[in-house]
Amino acid sequence: MQHLTQQSIRMDDVPLNRFHIKIAGLTFGAHFTDGYVLGVIGFALAQIKPQMGVSAFWEGMLGSSALIGLFIGSLMFGWISDYIGRQKIFSFSFIIITLASALQFFVNTPEQLFLLRVMIGIGLGGDFAVGHTMLAEFSPRKHRGVLLGAFSVVWTFGYVGAGIAGHFLTAIGPDAWRWLLCSSALPALAILLMRIGTPESPRWLMGKGRHEQAMAIVHKHFGPNVALNDEVQAVSQQRFLSLFGAKYRRRTAFNSLFFVCLVIPYFSIYTFLPSILQIMGLDNNFATDLLLNGLLIVGALLGIVLTVICSRRGFLIGSFIFLAACLVMLSLIPASQTAWLIAIFAAFTLVMSAVSNLVGVFPAESFPTEVRSMGVGFSLSISRLGSAIGTSLLPLSIAHYGMPATTGMLALILIIGAIVSIAWAPETKGLTLVDAAQDSQPQAENAFAAVAK
């Protein structure tokens, strides 16, 4: 392995260039598609239910179908990519997404639609695990937080785009839901075509001992004076169970738990937002949707800024505490206090969207190259499993226990997230990927000891 010279610079320290932007754009495409796919199903179900006679059970299954697929795909493909490489999954995932999205036009039963949306979720889940990893392994550390955090912004644009499309397309006729669902094939196909020729991660190649191939990619895209060298450790034949061994178990626990504690309230609330607003006594119309969607976008953009100027750890812990306090207040304030309800719900929406940027940052920075895709994939899969369970149970909870008690339970989940973050969240800002992965364990242990005292 060649050694760094005075003229050489590490890949972690190269200036941001066009290739970084290209990789970011290609990975962002998956998040836009995910936001769009999850956003359109609520509007489509309004037409599908009377046409197909969809039962309450199948309504819940269709609402959570893509999340179930995301759980399977991120777990499965994250593990596979650490063995066969990132680039193959990076392309194959969008073949699945494009075909399954287009075939939604032809479904005639809830079962058929469920299977296709699970397949879409599988493709998206695999792409998330690999996409986060690819971008983390190519990005310079100075800009890594912004690039990884921007996933949330792009997801939000996809979700808002689905809301706008749903409001207008569902009015064109009884079969509008078919066009609405299959429309996700268009961005998916565009992304698939643009990904042709994407190089393999040089960090993964170097870890596999394929030094010449790795350095050829580095020199082509970053310059002849750029080196990997000590940044990359050899990728051993790690088993999936190694994520739960002594070396990685705290990183696995932290990334899975903080992730799931954020997304359960997020998906539970915003999947059933019209019903929740009605229960809270707030108007639910296009203007209200536009206002809340606007806050989601502003919050996502704010999250990028806060990721740059704040510590990763402080941003996460502070947001968990603030969000839990908002939900506690929403559960206690009577429905007659409309102004307060709107203000608190708006603040919750803004901060929830902002801190969601960190779900793309922490997992990718916490695991070393040898298990990065497996670690990211597992964390993502657990988050989507939790989202699917929370989304399917929320209507039952509201019916049996009422909105205040349900809101209180969601606040408790956020409090658990805060405790987990105080105990185990590392500070990865400004570190190389190797340094971040090596330092996360002792930082977590020191933080836990401080809390115990």
PDB file of N, CA and C in Angstrom, residues 80-81 83-95 130 134 198-200 204 210:
ATOM      1  N   ILE A  80     -25.940  -7.837   1.955  1.00  0.00           N
ATOM      2  CA  ILE A  80     -25.376  -8.353   0.701  1.00  0.00           C
ATOM      3  C   ILE A  80     -24.305  -7.424   0.148  1.00  0.00           C
ATOM      4  N   SER A  81     -24.535  -6.110   0.227  1.00  0.00           N
ATOM      5  CA  SER A  81     -23.607  -5.164  -0.394  1.00  0.00           C
ATOM      6  C   SER A  81     -22.238  -5.145   0.268  1.00  0.00           C
ATOM      7  N   TYR A  83     -20.707  -7.702   0.925  1.00  0.00           N
ATOM      8  CA  TYR A  83     -20.023  -8.842   0.329  1.00  0.00           C
ATOM      9  C   TYR A  83     -19.769  -8.641  -1.163  1.00  0.00           C
ATOM     10  N   ILE A  84     -20.766  -8.152  -1.913  1.00  0.00           N
ATOM     11  CA  ILE A  84     -20.615  -8.071  -3.371  1.00  0.00           C
ATOM     12  C   ILE A  84     -20.308  -6.660  -3.859  1.00  0.00           C
ATOM     13  N   GLY A  85     -20.372  -5.664  -2.986  1.00  0.00           N
ATOM     14  CA  GLY A  85     -20.076  -4.294  -3.382  1.00  0.00           C
ATOM     15  C   GLY A  85     -21.302  -3.408  -3.362  1.00  0.00           C
ATOM     16  N   ARG A  86     -21.058  -2.091  -3.351  1.00  0.00           N
ATOM     17  CA  ARG A  86     -22.158  -1.124  -3.272  1.00  0.00           C
ATOM     18  C   ARG A  86     -22.829  -0.897  -4.630  1.00  0.00           C
ATOM     19  N   GLN A  87     -22.013  -0.827  -5.694  1.00  0.00           N
ATOM     20  CA  GLN A  87     -22.499  -0.368  -6.985  1.00  0.00           C
ATOM     21  C   GLN A  87     -23.575  -1.287  -7.572  1.00  0.00           C
ATOM     22  N   LYS A  88     -23.447  -2.589  -7.407  1.00  0.00           N
ATOM     23  CA  LYS A  88     -24.417  -3.526  -7.986  1.00  0.00           C
ATOM     24  C   LYS A  88     -25.800  -3.297  -7.398  1.00  0.00           C
ATOM     25  N   ILE A  89     -25.877  -3.165  -6.072  1.00  0.00           N
ATOM     26  CA  ILE A  89     -27.168  -2.902  -5.426  1.00  0.00           C
ATOM     27  C   ILE A  89     -27.662  -1.510  -5.775  1.00  0.00           C
ATOM     28  N   PHE A  90     -26.754  -0.567  -5.932  1.00  0.00           N
ATOM     29  CA  PHE A  90     -27.084   0.819  -6.269  1.00  0.00           C
ATOM     30  C   PHE A  90     -27.893   0.885  -7.561  1.00  0.00           C
ATOM     31  N   SER A  91     -27.595   0.010  -8.510  1.00  0.00           N
ATOM     32  CA  SER A  91     -28.323  -0.023  -9.781  1.00  0.00           C
ATOM     33  C   SER A  91     -29.515  -0.975  -9.732  1.00  0.00           C
ATOM     34  N   PHE A  92     -29.318  -2.171  -9.167  1.00  0.00           N
ATOM     35  CA  PHE A  92     -30.369  -3.188  -9.179  1.00  0.00           C
ATOM     36  C   PHE A  92     -31.610  -2.745  -8.412  1.00  0.00           C
ATOM     37  N   SER A  93     -31.436  -2.010  -7.339  1.00  0.00           N
ATOM     38  CA  SER A  93     -32.575  -1.597  -6.521  1.00  0.00           C
ATOM     39  C   SER A  93     -33.589  -0.798  -7.329  1.00  0.00           C
ATOM     40  N   PHE A  94     -33.110   0.048  -8.238  1.00  0.00           N
ATOM     41  CA  PHE A  94     -34.050   0.884  -8.989  1.00  0.00           C
ATOM     42  C   PHE A  94     -34.679   0.159 -10.169  1.00  0.00           C
ATOM     43  N   ILE A  95     -34.136  -0.987 -10.557  1.00  0.00           N
ATOM     44  CA  ILE A  95     -34.847  -1.837 -11.513  1.00  0.00           C
ATOM     45  C   ILE A  95     -36.119  -2.362 -10.856  1.00  0.00           C
ATOM     46  N   VAL A 130     -27.471   1.215   0.855  1.00  0.00           N
ATOM     47  CA  VAL A 130     -26.297   1.375  -0.001  1.00  0.00           C
ATOM     48  C   VAL A 130     -26.051   2.838  -0.333  1.00  0.00           C
ATOM     49  N   MET A 134     -22.633   4.704   0.142  1.00  0.00           N
ATOM     50  CA  MET A 134     -21.883   5.218  -1.010  1.00  0.00           C
ATOM     51  C   MET A 134     -21.517   6.689  -0.810  1.00  0.00           C
ATOM     52  N   THR A 198     -21.960   4.211 -12.691  1.00  0.00           N
ATOM     53  CA  THR A 198     -21.483   4.674 -11.378  1.00  0.00           C
ATOM     54  C   THR A 198     -20.357   3.766 -10.887  1.00  0.00           C
ATOM     55  N   PRO A 199     -19.248   4.313 -10.409  1.00  0.00           N
ATOM     56  CA  PRO A 199     -18.124   3.470  -9.961  1.00  0.00           C
ATOM     57  C   PRO A 199     -18.396   2.821  -8.611  1.00  0.00           C
ATOM     58  N   GLU A 200     -17.643   1.774  -8.337  1.00  0.00           N
ATOM     59  CA  GLU A 200     -17.685   1.119  -7.034  1.00  0.00           C
ATOM     60  C   GLU A 200     -17.008   2.005  -5.998  1.00  0.00           C
ATOM     61  N   TRP A 204     -14.480   0.318  -0.268  1.00  0.00           N
ATOM     62  CA  TRP A 204     -14.852  -1.095  -0.257  1.00  0.00           C
ATOM     63  C   TRP A 204     -13.836  -1.916  -1.048  1.00  0.00           C
ATOM     64  N   ARG A 210      -8.346  -4.949  -3.387  1.00  0.00           N
ATOM     65  CA  ARG A 210      -8.287  -4.577  -4.815  1.00  0.00           C
ATOM     66  C   ARG A 210      -7.759  -3.146  -4.920  1.00  0.00           C
TER      67      ARG A 210
END
